[in-house]
C-alpha atoms as an extended CHARMM CRD file, in Angstrom:
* protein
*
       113  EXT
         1         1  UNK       CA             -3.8820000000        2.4500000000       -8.9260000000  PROA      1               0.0000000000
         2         2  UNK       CA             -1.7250000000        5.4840000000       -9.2220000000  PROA      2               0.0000000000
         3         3  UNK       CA             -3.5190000000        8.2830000000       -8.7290000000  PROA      3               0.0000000000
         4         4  UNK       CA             -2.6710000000       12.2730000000       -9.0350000000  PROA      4               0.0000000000
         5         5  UNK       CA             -3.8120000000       15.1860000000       -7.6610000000  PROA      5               0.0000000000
         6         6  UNK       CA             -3.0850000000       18.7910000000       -8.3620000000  PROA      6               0.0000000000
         7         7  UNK       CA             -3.2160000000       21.6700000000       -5.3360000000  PROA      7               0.0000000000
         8         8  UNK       CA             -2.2560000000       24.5220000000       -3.9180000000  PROA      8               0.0000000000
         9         9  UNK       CA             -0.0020000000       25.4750000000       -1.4070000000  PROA      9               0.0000000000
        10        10  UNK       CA             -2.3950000000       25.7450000000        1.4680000000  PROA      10              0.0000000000
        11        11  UNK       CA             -3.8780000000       22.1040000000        0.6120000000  PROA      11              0.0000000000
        12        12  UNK       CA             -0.4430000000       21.1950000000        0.3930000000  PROA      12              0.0000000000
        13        13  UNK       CA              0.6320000000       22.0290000000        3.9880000000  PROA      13              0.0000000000
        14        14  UNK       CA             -2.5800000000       19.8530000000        5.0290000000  PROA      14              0.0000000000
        15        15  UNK       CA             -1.3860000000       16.8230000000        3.3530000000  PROA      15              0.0000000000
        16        16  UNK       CA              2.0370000000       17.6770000000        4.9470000000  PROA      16              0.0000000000
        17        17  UNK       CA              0.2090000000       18.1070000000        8.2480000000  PROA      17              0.0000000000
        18        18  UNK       CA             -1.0860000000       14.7190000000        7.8420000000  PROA      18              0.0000000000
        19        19  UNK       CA              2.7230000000       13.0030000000        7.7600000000  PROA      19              0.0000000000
        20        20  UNK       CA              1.8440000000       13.0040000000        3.8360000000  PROA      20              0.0000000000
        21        21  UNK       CA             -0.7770000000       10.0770000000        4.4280000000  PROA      21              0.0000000000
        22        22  UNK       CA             -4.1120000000       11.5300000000        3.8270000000  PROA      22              0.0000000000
        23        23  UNK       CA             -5.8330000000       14.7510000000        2.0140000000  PROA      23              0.0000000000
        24        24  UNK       CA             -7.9970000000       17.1740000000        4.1220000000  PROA      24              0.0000000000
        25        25  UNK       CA            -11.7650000000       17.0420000000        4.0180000000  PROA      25              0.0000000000
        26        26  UNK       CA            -13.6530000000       19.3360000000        1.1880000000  PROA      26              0.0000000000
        27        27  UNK       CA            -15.5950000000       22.8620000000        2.4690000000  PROA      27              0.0000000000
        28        28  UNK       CA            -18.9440000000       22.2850000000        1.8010000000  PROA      28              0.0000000000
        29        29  UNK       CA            -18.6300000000       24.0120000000       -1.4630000000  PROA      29              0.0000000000
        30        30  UNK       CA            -16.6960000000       21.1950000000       -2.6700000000  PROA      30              0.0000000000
        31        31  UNK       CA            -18.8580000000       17.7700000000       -2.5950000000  PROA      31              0.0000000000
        32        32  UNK       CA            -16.5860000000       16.0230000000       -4.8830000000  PROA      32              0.0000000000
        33        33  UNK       CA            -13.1320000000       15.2660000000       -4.2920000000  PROA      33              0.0000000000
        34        34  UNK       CA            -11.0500000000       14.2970000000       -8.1340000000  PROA      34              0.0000000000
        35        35  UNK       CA             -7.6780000000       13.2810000000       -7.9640000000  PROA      35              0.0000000000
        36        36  UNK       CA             -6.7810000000       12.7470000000      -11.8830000000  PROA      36              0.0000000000
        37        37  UNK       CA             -5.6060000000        9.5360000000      -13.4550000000  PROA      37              0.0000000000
        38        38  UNK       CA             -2.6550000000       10.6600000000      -15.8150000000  PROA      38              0.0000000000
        39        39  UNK       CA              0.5560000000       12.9600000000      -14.6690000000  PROA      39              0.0000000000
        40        40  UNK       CA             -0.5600000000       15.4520000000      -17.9860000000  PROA      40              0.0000000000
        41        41  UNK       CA             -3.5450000000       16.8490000000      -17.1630000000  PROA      41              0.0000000000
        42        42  UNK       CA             -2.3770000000       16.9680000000      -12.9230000000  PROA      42              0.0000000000
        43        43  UNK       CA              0.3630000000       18.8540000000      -14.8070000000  PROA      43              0.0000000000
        44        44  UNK       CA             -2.2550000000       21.0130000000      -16.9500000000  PROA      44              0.0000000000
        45        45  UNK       CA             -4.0910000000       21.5170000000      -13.5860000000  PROA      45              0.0000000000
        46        46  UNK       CA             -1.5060000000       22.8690000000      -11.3910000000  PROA      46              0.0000000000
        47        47  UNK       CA              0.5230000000       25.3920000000      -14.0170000000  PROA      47              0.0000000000
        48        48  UNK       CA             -2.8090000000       27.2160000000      -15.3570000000  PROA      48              0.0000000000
        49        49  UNK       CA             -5.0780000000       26.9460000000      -12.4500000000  PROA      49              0.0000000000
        50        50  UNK       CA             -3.5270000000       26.5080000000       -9.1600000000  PROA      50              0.0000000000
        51        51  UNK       CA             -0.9950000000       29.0300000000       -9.6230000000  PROA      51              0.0000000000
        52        52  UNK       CA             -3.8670000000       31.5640000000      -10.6970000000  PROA      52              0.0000000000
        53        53  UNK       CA             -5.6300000000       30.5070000000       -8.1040000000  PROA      53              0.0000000000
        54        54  UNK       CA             -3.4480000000       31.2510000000       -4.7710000000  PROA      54              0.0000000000
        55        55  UNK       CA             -1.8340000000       33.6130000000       -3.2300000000  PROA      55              0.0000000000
        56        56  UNK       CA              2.0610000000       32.8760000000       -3.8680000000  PROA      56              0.0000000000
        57        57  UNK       CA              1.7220000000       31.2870000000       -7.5980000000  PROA      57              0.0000000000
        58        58  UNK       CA              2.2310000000       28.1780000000       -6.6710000000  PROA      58              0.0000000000
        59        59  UNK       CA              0.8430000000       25.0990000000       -7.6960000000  PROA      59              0.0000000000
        60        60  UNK       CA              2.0720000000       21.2660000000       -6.9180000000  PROA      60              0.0000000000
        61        61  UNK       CA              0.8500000000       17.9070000000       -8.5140000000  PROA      61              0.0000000000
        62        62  UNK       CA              1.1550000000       14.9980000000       -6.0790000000  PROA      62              0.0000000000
        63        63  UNK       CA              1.0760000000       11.3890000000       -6.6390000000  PROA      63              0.0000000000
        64        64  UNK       CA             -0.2430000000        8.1290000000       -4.8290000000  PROA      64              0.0000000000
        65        65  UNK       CA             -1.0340000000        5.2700000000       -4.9550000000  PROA      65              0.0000000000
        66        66  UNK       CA             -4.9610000000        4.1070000000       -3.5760000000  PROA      66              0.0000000000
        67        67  UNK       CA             -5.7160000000       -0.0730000000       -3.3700000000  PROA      67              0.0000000000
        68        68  UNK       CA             -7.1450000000       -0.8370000000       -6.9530000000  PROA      68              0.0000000000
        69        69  UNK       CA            -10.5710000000       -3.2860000000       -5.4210000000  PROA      69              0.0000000000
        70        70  UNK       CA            -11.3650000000        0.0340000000       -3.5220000000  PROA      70              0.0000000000
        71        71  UNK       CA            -10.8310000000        2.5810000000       -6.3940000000  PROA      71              0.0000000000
        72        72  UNK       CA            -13.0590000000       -0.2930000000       -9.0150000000  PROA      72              0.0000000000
        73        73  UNK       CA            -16.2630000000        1.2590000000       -7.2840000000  PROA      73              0.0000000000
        74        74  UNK       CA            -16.2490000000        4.7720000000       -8.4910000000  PROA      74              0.0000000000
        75        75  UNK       CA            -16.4260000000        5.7830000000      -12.3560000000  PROA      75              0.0000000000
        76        76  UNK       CA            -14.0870000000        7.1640000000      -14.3170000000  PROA      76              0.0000000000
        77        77  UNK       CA            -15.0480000000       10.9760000000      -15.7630000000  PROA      77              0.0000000000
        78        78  UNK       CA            -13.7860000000       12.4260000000      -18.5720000000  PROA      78              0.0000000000
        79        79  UNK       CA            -14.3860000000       15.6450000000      -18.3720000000  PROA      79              0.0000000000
        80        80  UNK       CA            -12.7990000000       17.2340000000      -21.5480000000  PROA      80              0.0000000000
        81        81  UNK       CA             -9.9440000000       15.8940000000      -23.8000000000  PROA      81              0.0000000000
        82        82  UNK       CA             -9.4260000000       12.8250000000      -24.1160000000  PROA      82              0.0000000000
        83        83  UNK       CA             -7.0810000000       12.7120000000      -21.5300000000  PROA      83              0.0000000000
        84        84  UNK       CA             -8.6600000000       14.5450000000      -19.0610000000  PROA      84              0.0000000000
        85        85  UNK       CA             -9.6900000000       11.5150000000      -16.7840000000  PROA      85              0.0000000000
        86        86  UNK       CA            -10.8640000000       12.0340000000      -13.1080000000  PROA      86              0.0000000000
        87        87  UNK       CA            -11.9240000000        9.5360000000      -10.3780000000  PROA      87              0.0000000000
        88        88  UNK       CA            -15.2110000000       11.6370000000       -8.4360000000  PROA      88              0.0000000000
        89        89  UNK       CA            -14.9540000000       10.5670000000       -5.0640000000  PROA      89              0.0000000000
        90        90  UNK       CA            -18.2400000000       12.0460000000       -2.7120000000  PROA      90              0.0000000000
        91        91  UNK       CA            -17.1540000000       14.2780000000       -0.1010000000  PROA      91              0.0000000000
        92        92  UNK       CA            -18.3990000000       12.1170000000        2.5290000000  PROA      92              0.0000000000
        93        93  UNK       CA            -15.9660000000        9.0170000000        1.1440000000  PROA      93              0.0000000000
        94        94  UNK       CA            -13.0590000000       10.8810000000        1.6140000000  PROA      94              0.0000000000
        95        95  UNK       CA            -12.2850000000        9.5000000000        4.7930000000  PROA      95              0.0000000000
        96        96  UNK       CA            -12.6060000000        5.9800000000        3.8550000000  PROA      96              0.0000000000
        97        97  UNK       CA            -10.8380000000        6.9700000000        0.6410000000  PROA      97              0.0000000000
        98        98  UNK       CA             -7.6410000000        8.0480000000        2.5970000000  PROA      98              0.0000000000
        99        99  UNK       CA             -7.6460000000        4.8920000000        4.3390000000  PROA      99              0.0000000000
       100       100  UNK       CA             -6.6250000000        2.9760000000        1.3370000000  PROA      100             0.0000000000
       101       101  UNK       CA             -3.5790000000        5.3690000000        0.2700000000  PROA      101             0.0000000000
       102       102  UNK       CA             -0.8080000000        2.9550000000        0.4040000000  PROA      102             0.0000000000
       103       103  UNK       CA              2.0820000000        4.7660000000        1.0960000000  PROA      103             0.0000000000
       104       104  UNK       CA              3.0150000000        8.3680000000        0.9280000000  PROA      104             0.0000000000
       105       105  UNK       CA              1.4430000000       11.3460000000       -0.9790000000  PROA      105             0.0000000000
       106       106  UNK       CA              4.7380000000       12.3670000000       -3.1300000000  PROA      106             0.0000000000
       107       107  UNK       CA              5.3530000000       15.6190000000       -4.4390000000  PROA      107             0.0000000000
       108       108  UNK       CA              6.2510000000       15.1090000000       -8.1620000000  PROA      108             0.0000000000
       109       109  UNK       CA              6.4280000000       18.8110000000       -9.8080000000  PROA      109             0.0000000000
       110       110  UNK       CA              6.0860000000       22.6380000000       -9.0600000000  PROA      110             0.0000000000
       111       111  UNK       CA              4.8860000000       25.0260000000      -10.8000000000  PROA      111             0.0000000000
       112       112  UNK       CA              5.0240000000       29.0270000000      -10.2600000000  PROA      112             0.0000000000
       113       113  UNK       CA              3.3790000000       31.9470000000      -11.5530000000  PROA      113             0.0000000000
């Protein structure tokens, strides 16, 4: 399953950190962890809320791909338009989650502010 995922700079240079393999664990504000199912909305995500959201303006949608048996056990959300799908991962599942990237995390667009 292709998968995307829209962050900031600083979650950015964690995923970087990680050879591009894996995404860093939530703060315990953040029990869910969404990556996004269509390159629009990522897109949506990243130029009116990431680059609001940190310090240099920037925001970055990545893409991956995650092993489609694994990714068949959570739900898909849709959590506004019709487009606006999400896969809610729990916090704790992350790990696991990571395990079944195959391949890189890509960097696909930029936005700035």
């Amino acid at each position: 399953m292709i998968l995307y995922r829209p962050v900031g700079t600083a979650e950015l240079d964690l995923i970087a950190q990680s050879g591009y393999k894996s995404f860093p664990p939530r703060l315990p504000e953040q029990p869910i962890f969404y990556p996004v199912l269509n390159k629009k909305y990522a897109q949506e995500i990243a130029e009116k809320w990431n680059t609001k959201d940190t310090s240099d303006h920037k925001g970055y949608v990545t893409q991956f791909e995650v092993d489609d048996e694994y990714c068949s056990q959570f739900t898909v959300h849709t959590v506004g338009k019709n487009y606006h799908k999400e896969l809610w991962i729990p916090a704790e599942e992350l790990e696991t989650f990571n395990q079944h990237i195959i391949g890189e995390i890509k960097v696909i667009s930029v936005f700035s502010d």
